[in-house]
Each structure stands twice: as structure tokens, then as C-alpha cells.
Tab-separated table of C-alpha atoms in Angstrom:
chain	number	residue	atom	x	y	z
R	882	MET	CA	-8.383	-3.841	18.416
R	883	GLY	CA	-11.075	-5.372	16.201
R	884	ALA	CA	-11.223	-2.267	14.057
R	885	GLN	CA	-7.430	-2.184	13.798
R	886	ILE	CA	-7.342	-5.804	12.649
R	887	LEU	CA	-10.027	-5.180	10.051
R	888	GLY	CA	-8.215	-2.057	8.927
R	889	ILE	CA	-4.941	-3.945	8.492
R	890	LEU	CA	-6.689	-6.698	6.563
R	891	VAL	CA	-8.380	-4.311	4.118
R	892	ALA	CA	-5.166	-2.346	3.692
R	893	ALA	CA	-2.988	-5.412	3.072
R	894	LEU	CA	-5.429	-6.994	0.642
R	895	LEU	CA	-6.582	-3.980	-1.339
R	896	SER	CA	-5.624	-0.383	-0.672
R	897	GLN	CA	-2.010	-1.024	0.361
R	898	ASN	CA	-1.488	-4.308	-1.482
R	899	PHE	CA	2.044	-5.545	-0.896
R	900	ILE	CA	2.907	-6.070	-4.538
R	901	LEU	CA	0.798	-3.712	-6.584
R	902	VAL	CA	0.936	-0.657	-4.338
R	903	LYS	CA	4.003	-1.048	-2.134
R	904	PHE	CA	6.259	-2.934	-4.570
R	905	TYR	CA	7.431	-5.637	-2.169
R	906	GLY	CA	8.260	-9.030	-3.660
R	907	ILE	CA	8.293	-8.081	-7.323
R	908	CYS	CA	10.903	-10.738	-8.186
R	909	PRO	CA	8.723	-13.793	-7.386
R	910	PHE	CA	5.731	-11.818	-8.709
R	911	MET	CA	7.346	-11.655	-12.146
R	912	GLY	CA	9.239	-14.934	-11.903
R	913	VAL	CA	6.670	-17.449	-10.602
R	914	SER	CA	3.489	-16.145	-12.200
R	915	LYS	CA	3.405	-18.117	-15.417
R	916	LYS	CA	0.876	-20.676	-14.099
R	917	ILE	CA	-1.954	-20.281	-11.591
R	918	ASP	CA	-1.038	-23.453	-9.638
R	919	THR	CA	2.540	-22.483	-8.937
R	920	ALA	CA	1.497	-18.922	-8.170
R	921	LEU	CA	-0.944	-20.198	-5.565
R	922	GLY	CA	1.703	-22.501	-4.058
R	923	MET	CA	4.158	-19.627	-3.822
R	924	GLY	CA	1.506	-17.434	-2.222
R	925	VAL	CA	0.678	-20.005	0.442
R	926	ALA	CA	4.351	-20.619	1.248
R	927	VAL	CA	5.080	-16.883	1.489
R	928	THR	CA	2.053	-16.290	3.727
R	929	PHE	CA	3.235	-19.038	6.080
R	930	VAL	CA	6.799	-17.750	6.234
R	931	MET	CA	5.665	-14.155	6.670
R	932	ALA	CA	3.519	-15.095	9.684
R	933	LEU	CA	6.366	-17.054	11.276
R	934	ALA	CA	8.930	-14.367	10.473
R	935	SER	CA	6.739	-11.623	11.931
R	936	ALA	CA	6.423	-13.569	15.168
R	937	ALA	CA	10.093	-14.552	15.445
R	938	CYS	CA	11.446	-11.133	14.476
R	939	TRP	CA	9.114	-9.394	16.934
R	940	LEU	CA	10.518	-11.581	19.703
R	941	VAL	CA	14.120	-11.052	18.574
R	942	TYR	CA	13.634	-7.277	18.301
R	943	ASN	CA	11.856	-6.750	21.599
R	944	LEU	CA	13.555	-9.362	23.779
R	945	LEU	CA	17.058	-9.274	22.317
R	946	LEU	CA	17.915	-6.185	20.277
R	947	ILE	CA	16.273	-3.529	22.468
R	948	PRO	CA	17.608	-4.807	25.847
R	949	LEU	CA	21.100	-5.226	24.364
R	950	ASN	CA	21.024	-1.830	22.628
R	951	LEU	CA	21.681	-3.431	19.265
R	952	VAL	CA	18.794	-1.897	17.304
R	953	TYR	CA	21.197	-0.725	14.582
R	954	MET	CA	21.891	-4.378	13.789
R	955	GLN	CA	18.231	-5.059	12.993
R	956	THR	CA	18.700	-5.677	9.264
R	957	VAL	CA	21.397	-8.300	9.845
R	958	ALA	CA	19.464	-9.930	12.691
R	959	PHE	CA	16.184	-10.081	10.751
R	960	ILE	CA	17.658	-11.531	7.588
R	961	LEU	CA	19.396	-14.233	9.605
R	962	VAL	CA	16.148	-15.075	11.396
R	963	ILE	CA	14.274	-15.202	8.086
R	964	ALA	CA	16.926	-17.369	6.418
R	965	SER	CA	16.874	-19.841	9.287
R	966	ILE	CA	13.052	-19.919	9.386
R	967	VAL	CA	12.956	-20.730	5.699
R	968	GLN	CA	15.500	-23.469	6.258
R	969	VAL	CA	13.528	-24.932	9.181
R	970	VAL	CA	10.244	-24.777	7.284
R	971	GLU	CA	11.896	-26.532	4.385
R	972	MET	CA	13.215	-29.364	6.595
R	973	PHE	CA	9.923	-29.641	8.493
R	974	LEU	CA	7.824	-29.868	5.347
R	975	LYS	CA	10.193	-32.404	3.838
R	976	LYS	CA	9.629	-34.711	6.815
R	977	ALA	CA	6.023	-33.947	7.760
R	978	VAL	CA	4.189	-33.041	4.541
R	979	PRO	CA	6.244	-34.409	1.655
R	980	ALA	CA	3.454	-33.754	-0.841
R	981	LEU	CA	3.401	-30.028	-0.139
R	982	TYR	CA	7.202	-29.977	-0.090
R	983	LYS	CA	7.302	-31.439	-3.580
R	984	ALA	CA	4.674	-29.029	-4.846
R	985	LEU	CA	6.585	-25.995	-3.586
R	986	GLY	CA	9.932	-27.337	-4.752
R	987	VAL	CA	12.430	-24.673	-5.608
R	988	PHE	CA	10.240	-21.792	-4.389
R	989	LEU	CA	10.893	-22.489	-0.730
R	990	PRO	CA	14.571	-21.442	-0.573
R	991	LEU	CA	13.778	-18.475	-2.805
R	992	ILE	CA	11.519	-17.008	-0.141
R	993	THR	CA	14.594	-15.861	1.798
R	994	THR	CA	15.257	-13.209	-0.843
R	995	ASN	CA	11.623	-12.200	-1.142
R	996	CYS	CA	11.585	-8.607	0.025
R	997	ALA	CA	7.931	-8.934	1.096
R	998	VAL	CA	9.102	-10.976	4.090
R	999	LEU	CA	11.830	-8.600	5.213
R	1000	GLY	CA	9.548	-5.698	4.272
R	1001	VAL	CA	6.693	-6.767	6.521
R	1002	VAL	CA	9.058	-7.289	9.434
R	1003	LEU	CA	10.585	-3.818	9.011
R	1004	VAL	CA	7.113	-2.281	8.747
R	1005	ASN	CA	6.025	-4.073	11.949
R	1006	VAL	CA	9.007	-2.636	13.797
R	1007	SER	CA	8.726	0.904	12.449
R	1008	GLU	CA	4.971	1.020	13.150
R	1009	GLY	CA	5.538	-0.334	16.671
R	1010	TYR	CA	2.885	-3.057	16.384
R	1011	ASN	CA	2.387	-5.404	19.344
R	1012	PHE	CA	2.962	-9.137	19.018
R	1013	LEU	CA	-0.515	-10.203	17.878
R	1014	ILE	CA	-0.937	-7.336	15.432
R	1015	SER	CA	2.517	-8.055	14.005
R	1016	VAL	CA	1.661	-11.680	13.337
R	1017	PHE	CA	-1.696	-10.667	11.878
R	1018	ASN	CA	-0.001	-8.095	9.658
R	1019	GLY	CA	2.274	-10.855	8.395
R	1020	VAL	CA	-0.672	-13.121	7.543
R	1021	ALA	CA	-2.658	-10.295	5.935
R	1022	GLY	CA	0.360	-9.180	3.907
R	1023	GLY	CA	0.853	-12.745	2.720
R	1024	LEU	CA	-2.812	-12.994	1.696
R	1025	GLY	CA	-2.468	-9.739	-0.249
R	1026	PHE	CA	0.606	-11.162	-1.959
R	1027	THR	CA	-1.288	-14.365	-2.818
R	1028	LEU	CA	-4.259	-12.416	-4.193
R	1029	ALA	CA	-2.087	-10.280	-6.429
R	1030	ILE	CA	0.110	-13.100	-7.744
R	1031	VAL	CA	-2.874	-15.394	-8.491
R	1032	LEU	CA	-4.759	-12.634	-10.288
R	1033	PHE	CA	-1.661	-11.751	-12.280
R	1034	ALA	CA	-0.984	-15.388	-13.184
R	1035	SER	CA	-4.538	-15.764	-14.477
R	1036	VAL	CA	-4.159	-12.723	-16.717
R	1037	ARG	CA	-0.732	-13.811	-17.840
R	1038	GLU	CA	-1.862	-17.231	-18.997
R	1039	ARG	CA	-3.982	-15.388	-21.552
R	1040	VAL	CA	-1.463	-12.692	-22.422
R	1041	ASP	CA	0.996	-15.444	-23.379
R	1042	LYS	CA	-1.260	-16.438	-26.247
R	1043	ALA	CA	-1.435	-12.895	-27.627
R	1044	GLU	CA	0.925	-11.465	-30.224
R	1045	PRO	CA	2.580	-8.267	-28.974
R	1046	PRO	CA	5.138	-6.359	-31.106
R	1047	GLU	CA	8.520	-8.119	-31.305
R	1048	CYS	CA	10.389	-5.997	-28.747
R	1049	PHE	CA	7.550	-6.255	-26.191
R	1050	LYS	CA	7.611	-10.051	-26.074
R	1051	GLY	CA	8.225	-11.640	-22.688
R	1052	PHE	CA	8.759	-9.351	-19.745
R	1053	PRO	CA	7.836	-5.918	-21.155
R	1054	ILE	CA	4.275	-6.998	-21.922
R	1055	ALA	CA	4.055	-8.727	-18.537
R	1056	LEU	CA	5.130	-5.508	-16.827
R	1057	ILE	CA	2.540	-3.518	-18.742
R	1058	THR	CA	-0.091	-6.073	-17.729
R	1059	ALA	CA	1.011	-5.655	-14.127
R	1060	GLY	CA	0.722	-1.892	-14.623
R	1061	LEU	CA	-2.898	-2.236	-15.669
R	1062	LEU	CA	-3.547	-4.482	-12.660
R	1063	ALA	CA	-1.960	-1.819	-10.440
R	1064	LEU	CA	-4.227	0.757	-12.065
R	1065	ALA	CA	-7.237	-1.342	-11.063
R	1066	PHE	CA	-5.940	-1.593	-7.492
R	1067	MET	CA	-5.473	2.177	-7.410
R	1068	GLY	CA	-9.253	2.319	-7.332
R	1069	PHE	CA	-9.098	0.979	-3.778
R	1070	SER	CA	-6.716	3.690	-2.625
R	1071	GLY	CA	-9.321	5.744	-0.788
R	1072	LEU	CA	-10.489	2.697	1.131
R	1073	SER	CA	-9.576	2.620	4.824
R	1074	ILE	CA	-11.342	1.534	7.964
R	1075	PHE	CA	-10.116	3.292	11.076
P	255	MET	CA	40.560	-9.267	-17.547
P	256	ASN	CA	38.437	-7.716	-20.189
P	257	PHE	CA	37.198	-4.438	-18.731
P	258	LYS	CA	35.513	-3.256	-21.908
P	259	LYS	CA	33.527	-6.468	-22.269
P	260	GLN	CA	32.431	-6.416	-18.625
P	261	PHE	CA	31.396	-2.771	-18.965
P	262	ASN	CA	29.405	-3.497	-22.092
P	263	GLU	CA	27.718	-6.436	-20.386
P	264	GLY	CA	26.803	-4.426	-17.320
P	265	LEU	CA	25.478	-1.519	-19.337
P	266	LEU	CA	23.559	-3.242	-22.097
P	267	THR	CA	23.794	-6.916	-22.982
P	268	LYS	CA	23.562	-8.214	-19.422
P	269	ASN	CA	22.093	-5.177	-17.736
P	270	PRO	CA	20.843	-6.257	-14.291
P	271	VAL	CA	17.512	-4.456	-14.665
P	272	THR	CA	16.555	-4.637	-18.311
P	273	VAL	CA	17.958	-8.092	-19.177
P	274	GLN	CA	18.431	-10.094	-15.988
P	275	LEU	CA	15.374	-8.507	-14.313
P	276	LEU	CA	17.069	-8.422	-10.934
P	277	GLY	CA	16.357	-5.927	-8.208
P	278	MET	CA	12.980	-4.999	-9.606
P	279	CYS	CA	11.391	-3.978	-6.295
P	280	SER	CA	13.618	-0.975	-5.737
P	281	THR	CA	13.651	-0.145	-9.438
P	282	LEU	CA	9.887	0.162	-9.479
P	283	ALA	CA	9.392	1.708	-6.086
P	284	ILE	CA	11.840	4.571	-5.858
P	285	THR	CA	12.179	5.822	-9.432
P	286	THR	CA	10.050	8.892	-8.951
P	287	SER	CA	12.748	11.586	-9.031
P	288	LEU	CA	16.292	11.915	-10.373
P	289	PHE	CA	17.656	12.365	-6.837
P	290	ASN	CA	16.194	9.017	-5.711
P	291	GLY	CA	17.483	7.203	-8.789
P	292	ILE	CA	21.051	8.438	-8.492
P	293	GLY	CA	21.109	7.910	-4.717
P	294	MET	CA	19.742	4.372	-4.899
P	295	GLY	CA	22.019	3.541	-7.846
P	296	LEU	CA	25.119	4.718	-6.002
P	297	ALA	CA	24.146	2.933	-2.781
P	298	VAL	CA	23.605	-0.352	-4.621
P	299	THR	CA	26.810	0.093	-6.642
P	300	ILE	CA	28.902	0.642	-3.497
P	301	ILE	CA	27.321	-2.334	-1.751
P	302	THR	CA	27.785	-4.599	-4.777
P	303	ILE	CA	31.464	-3.650	-5.113
P	304	CYS	CA	32.157	-4.157	-1.391
P	305	SER	CA	30.278	-7.449	-1.095
P	306	ASN	CA	31.783	-8.742	-4.346
P	307	VAL	CA	35.295	-7.997	-3.095
P	308	LEU	CA	34.796	-9.595	0.314
P	309	ILE	CA	32.958	-12.631	-1.008
P	310	SER	CA	35.547	-13.159	-3.711
P	311	ALA	CA	38.313	-12.915	-1.118
P	312	LEU	CA	36.547	-15.457	1.084
P	313	ARG	CA	35.388	-17.734	-1.718
P	314	LYS	CA	37.757	-20.558	-0.748
P	315	VAL	CA	36.910	-20.319	2.964
P	316	ILE	CA	33.084	-20.383	2.815
P	317	PRO	CA	31.729	-23.960	2.660
P	318	SER	CA	29.359	-24.311	-0.259
P	319	GLN	CA	26.452	-25.709	1.815
P	320	VAL	CA	26.037	-22.519	3.803
P	321	ARG	CA	27.259	-20.079	1.186
P	322	ILE	CA	23.939	-18.309	0.590
P	323	ALA	CA	23.510	-17.605	4.320
P	324	ALA	CA	27.123	-16.401	4.509
P	325	TYR	CA	26.661	-14.127	1.448
P	326	ILE	CA	23.476	-12.637	2.852
P	327	THR	CA	25.148	-11.917	6.185
P	328	ILE	CA	28.058	-10.172	4.442
P	329	ILE	CA	25.674	-8.163	2.274
P	330	ALA	CA	23.503	-7.272	5.283
P	331	GLY	CA	26.608	-5.939	7.039
P	332	PHE	CA	27.464	-3.608	4.161
P	333	VAL	CA	23.855	-2.528	3.796
P	334	THR	CA	23.747	-1.579	7.470
P	335	VAL	CA	26.918	0.487	7.037
P	336	VAL	CA	25.488	2.320	4.016
P	337	ASP	CA	22.126	2.779	5.759
P	338	LEU	CA	23.710	4.369	8.843
P	339	CYS	CA	25.980	6.575	6.679
P	340	LEU	CA	23.027	7.822	4.662
P	341	GLN	CA	21.035	8.578	7.799
P	342	ALA	CA	23.981	10.543	9.181
P	343	PHE	CA	25.159	12.435	6.105
P	344	LEU	CA	22.238	12.485	3.659
P	345	PRO	CA	19.079	12.402	5.803
P	346	ALA	CA	16.959	13.756	2.912
P	347	LEU	CA	17.892	10.784	0.733
P	348	ALA	CA	17.431	8.303	3.617
P	349	GLU	CA	13.957	9.753	4.237
P	350	SER	CA	13.019	9.579	0.581
P	351	LEU	CA	14.209	5.997	0.004
P	352	GLY	CA	12.831	4.809	3.341
P	353	VAL	CA	12.523	1.064	3.842
P	354	PHE	CA	14.078	0.360	0.450
P	355	ILE	CA	17.599	0.935	1.803
P	356	PRO	CA	17.476	-1.970	4.285
P	357	LEU	CA	15.683	-3.938	1.565
P	358	ILE	CA	18.863	-3.773	-0.571
P	359	VAL	CA	19.827	-6.855	1.479
P	360	VAL	CA	17.306	-8.893	-0.469
P	361	ASN	CA	17.966	-7.091	-3.752
P	362	CYS	CA	18.568	-10.120	-5.954
P	363	MET	CA	21.079	-8.182	-8.016
P	364	VAL	CA	23.630	-8.023	-5.182
P	365	LEU	CA	23.137	-11.671	-4.226
P	366	GLY	CA	23.043	-12.636	-7.899
P	367	ARG	CA	26.447	-11.093	-8.553
P	368	ALA	CA	27.846	-12.729	-5.415
P	369	GLU	CA	26.625	-16.166	-6.469
P	370	GLY	CA	27.090	-15.765	-10.212
P	371	PHE	CA	30.414	-13.928	-10.378
P	372	ALA	CA	32.262	-13.192	-7.135
P	373	SER	CA	32.156	-16.775	-5.922
P	374	LYS	CA	34.051	-17.926	-9.011
P	375	ASN	CA	36.440	-15.085	-9.850
P	376	GLY	CA	39.350	-13.137	-8.386
P	377	VAL	CA	39.100	-10.062	-6.185
P	378	LEU	CA	39.990	-7.464	-8.816
P	379	ALA	CA	37.694	-8.916	-11.473
P	380	SER	CA	34.865	-9.075	-8.927
P	381	ALA	CA	35.365	-5.437	-7.988
P	382	VAL	CA	35.236	-4.439	-11.668
P	383	ASP	CA	32.162	-6.607	-12.144
P	384	GLY	CA	30.449	-4.959	-9.174
P	385	LEU	CA	31.277	-1.530	-10.592
P	386	CYS	CA	30.031	-2.368	-14.095
P	387	GLN	CA	26.826	-4.022	-12.932
P	388	GLY	CA	26.245	-1.142	-10.528
P	389	ILE	CA	26.652	1.387	-13.312
P	390	GLY	CA	24.231	-0.587	-15.491
P	391	TYR	CA	21.734	-0.642	-12.628
P	392	THR	CA	22.153	3.092	-12.018
P	393	VAL	CA	21.736	3.951	-15.705
P	394	ALA	CA	18.532	1.892	-15.982
P	395	LEU	CA	17.231	3.507	-12.796
P	396	VAL	CA	18.065	7.040	-13.950
P	397	ILE	CA	16.404	6.536	-17.353
P	398	THR	CA	13.226	5.241	-15.656
P	399	CYS	CA	13.343	8.114	-13.178
P	400	VAL	CA	13.705	10.796	-15.825
P	401	ILE	CA	10.757	9.472	-17.845
P	402	ARG	CA	8.510	8.967	-14.803
P	403	GLU	CA	9.344	12.332	-13.313
P	404	LEU	CA	8.819	14.169	-16.588
P	405	LEU	CA	5.432	12.555	-17.221
P	406	GLY	CA	4.296	12.406	-13.622
P	407	SER	CA	5.449	15.697	-12.090
P	408	GLY	CA	6.454	17.581	-15.234
P	409	THR	CA	9.921	18.345	-13.854
P	410	PHE	CA	13.528	17.294	-14.391
P	411	GLY	CA	16.068	16.652	-11.638
P	412	GLY	CA	13.671	16.786	-8.684
P	413	GLY	CA	15.380	16.864	-5.271
P	414	LEU	CA	18.656	17.791	-6.930
P	415	LEU	CA	18.413	20.831	-9.221
P	416	ASN	CA	16.811	24.212	-8.690
P	417	GLY	CA	16.844	23.994	-4.895
P	418	GLY	CA	15.164	20.587	-4.752
P	419	GLU	CA	12.142	21.601	-6.848
P	420	GLY	CA	13.542	20.444	-10.171
P	421	ILE	CA	13.322	22.320	-13.460
P	422	ARG	CA	9.720	22.590	-14.593
P	423	ILE	CA	9.232	21.424	-18.163
P	424	ILE	CA	5.492	20.733	-18.297
P	425	PRO	CA	3.225	23.316	-16.584
P	426	ALA	CA	2.027	22.196	-13.166
P	427	GLN	CA	-1.606	21.534	-14.160
P	428	PHE	CA	-0.836	19.052	-16.949
P	429	PRO	CA	1.315	16.125	-15.686
P	430	ALA	CA	-0.342	12.725	-15.197
P	431	MET	CA	-0.094	11.979	-11.471
P	432	GLN	CA	-0.469	8.248	-12.194
P	433	MET	CA	3.012	8.067	-13.626
P	434	VAL	CA	4.679	8.660	-10.260
P	435	MET	CA	2.297	6.151	-8.679
P	436	PRO	CA	2.758	2.356	-8.856
P	437	VAL	CA	0.983	2.148	-12.218
P	438	GLY	CA	3.559	4.389	-13.860
P	439	GLY	CA	6.400	2.302	-12.452
P	440	PHE	CA	5.192	-0.869	-14.164
P	441	LEU	CA	4.282	0.861	-17.432
P	442	VAL	CA	7.467	2.925	-17.788
P	443	LEU	CA	9.746	0.021	-16.877
P	444	GLY	CA	7.907	-2.148	-19.417
P	445	PHE	CA	8.613	0.413	-22.104
P	446	VAL	CA	12.230	0.911	-20.991
P	447	ILE	CA	12.875	-2.859	-21.231
P	448	ALA	CA	11.129	-3.011	-24.607
P	449	GLY	CA	13.315	-0.104	-25.736
P	450	SER	CA	16.512	-1.803	-24.615
P	451	GLN	CA	15.476	-5.052	-26.381
P	452	ALA	CA	14.849	-3.093	-29.589
P	453	LEU	CA	18.204	-1.319	-29.242
P	454	MET	CA	20.041	-4.616	-28.754
P	455	LYS	CA	18.388	-6.102	-31.802
P	456	TYR	CA	19.379	-3.038	-33.831
P	457	LEU	CA	23.015	-3.201	-32.657
P	458	ASP	CA	23.115	-6.934	-33.389
P	459	LYS	CA	21.836	-6.381	-36.898
P	460	LYS	CA	24.319	-3.584	-37.513
P	461	LYS	CA	27.196	-5.748	-36.273
P	462	LYS	CA	26.193	-8.581	-38.595
P	463	GLU	CA	25.970	-6.208	-41.556
P	464	GLY	CA	29.404	-4.856	-40.631
P	465	VAL	CA	30.842	-8.377	-40.677
P	466	LYS	CA	29.453	-8.996	-44.154
């Protein structure tokens, strides 16, 4: 169990990084990575939602969908669970931690359409993880997401000051930067602890 | 309804991938062979048309406070239908696209068209919009696929032509493996978007000169 947890952590952070290797959650990765602060806020929010979603969806899948023979409805069920979790988190933060709520602002509702969240839930189900491992996989995946988006935002703050050719301005140069970051993460690809 | 304008927007000036930057996850992840690109493009096109039609038909019934949740549920329904159909009739494609078929639910392009177009326009116009945007998405995907496959595996039409092997263009020992890996996805898409920006500038300039 300990080795499995360590293995999942290393995989989610480095060798199987959610963004740079598996391509989950590219939209917020490109959209909210202009400043380090907002990138960090997004990362924290996503990590939190991913952990909650992993737990809730595991319960829904194993206690509801399997006994009722409704496994083919998993995509619909999961997205509804995720959407409601995001809504609840949003309302809870608004009441309990208004400062954090303000800092996250518009990013919170956007997490619903972050494919990293749905992705981690689908991976949990297809790998047949138990409850604890599922939740841990959610947290680790979120940390990997945070690592990648913060690194990328730091590079991007500098790239913005550079002068690329006219047609590369904006997103193309950002994508190429992300490509180089992915190249660096490819160096971890042999890394696995099992 | 201006079909030609909508088509032009979907294909070039408002292309979902190269201009609006929607649905990037699937664009980057699955564009490793022509078969994947065409399959994913068609799946997304069908889902966009269906969800656009239904959402447009229901646009006066859905209360605006819960519209996003309603849209996502409708989209998830169609994605499940397509997912099950692919698993039944095209298992090779389902295997190759893997988790990215259910992830079409959170493909921002489908939701973006629902929110940006179908919720404000009639059924027929929404269907046409879904078709045009879907074609634009497919074209961008196929271009990325062809470049990545050529550089990365040295073949053309993998999974589709020549009994699934593809037609070999570069001898097997030369291609750069990195191009079919994540790195290649980011780099090639960056160049494809830069190319489309350059093309649009060129067309713009030509149009202006024509007016003069």
C-alpha cells in the first residue's frame, strides 16, 4: 500500500503528469497561466475539487451504479456529481472563507469543464482503485496539475516580454513553450516505483 | 441564414481549434494518426450537431440559472450514445481514443457552441452551426494529425490505409519519435495555429487590396 501510494505520487507529479504527459486540463492550463498567483489559485482549487470528486464519484459508482446495473451511465452520473460539487464548494467558500472565494473568483465555476477532474475519476474507475487510493490519486493528480501550471506561468511571464515573429504572437509561442516544458518532463518517463 | 458565412467562420476565421482555442485536450492528445483525427472529428461533429439542435429547441424552457448544468447533462447523454456506438461498431477506434471519448463531455467546444450559439438561435441555424464548427474542428485535427504522423512515424493514413499500417513515406529508422509524444503535440499545434494566423493575415491583406 505504501509503495503504491508513493508510486502514484511520483507518477502524477512527474512521469505521468496530468497536463504535460496525459493532456488533461489543457484549457485552464493555457487560459489561466498568465500570472503565477492566479495559476497557483487555480491549482489549489482544482486539487481540492479533484479530491472531493474522486471520493464522491467512487461512492456513486460502487454504491449506486454497480448495484443498479447502470454502469453505462457513468459519464452522465460523474459529470453531474462534479458539477454539483463545484457548486457546493463555491457556496461553501463564499460563506466560510470569503477571502479565498474572492481570490479564486471566476475560476471556480470553470472547474466543472476541466477535463482533469472528469479524467481522474474515469481513471480511478477503469483502474479499479479502492476508496483511499482513489482519493489519493485525486490529490496527487491535482498536485501534478498545480506543479505544471505554476511552472508554465513562471516561464510565460518571461516569454511575454520577448519578441516572437508576428504570426507566433500569443498562443502559438505559448504552445511551443509548453512543448519544451513537456520535453523536459519526458526526461522523467522512465521513472516508476513499483 | 448565411450558410457560406457560417462555413467560413467555422473553417477559418472562427475555427474552434486555431482561433477560439477550444477543445485543446483532445486536439493535443489523440492527433497521432489520421484514423484517430477523422474518428474524433466526426464524433465531436455529430455530438455538437445533436446537442446544438436539442439545446436550441429547449432554449425557451431551460431556466437561465441552471442552464450550464442542463447543457452538460444533454451533452453527456449524447456522448454516452456515441461512446456506446463506437464500442459496438468501431472497437478499434474506441480503443485508440480511449478515455478521450467520454471526455468529449467537457470539451469546451461543444459547451461553447451551446452557450454561445444554440442558446440564442433557431434549430436549423444551430444545426448548421454545429456542422460548420465540427468541420472546422475536424480539419484542424486532421492537419495536425498528418504533420505529427509524418514526422513521428514517417507514415500517412495510419490505422486507415494500407491495412492499418499507413503508407510509409520516411524510412522506418528516421522518424523522430518525439513528435507522436506529448512534446510533438504542443509544438505541431503551435505551428499550425501560427500558420493559420499567417494565412488569415494574408487573406485579409488580399481582400483589402481587392477593395482598393
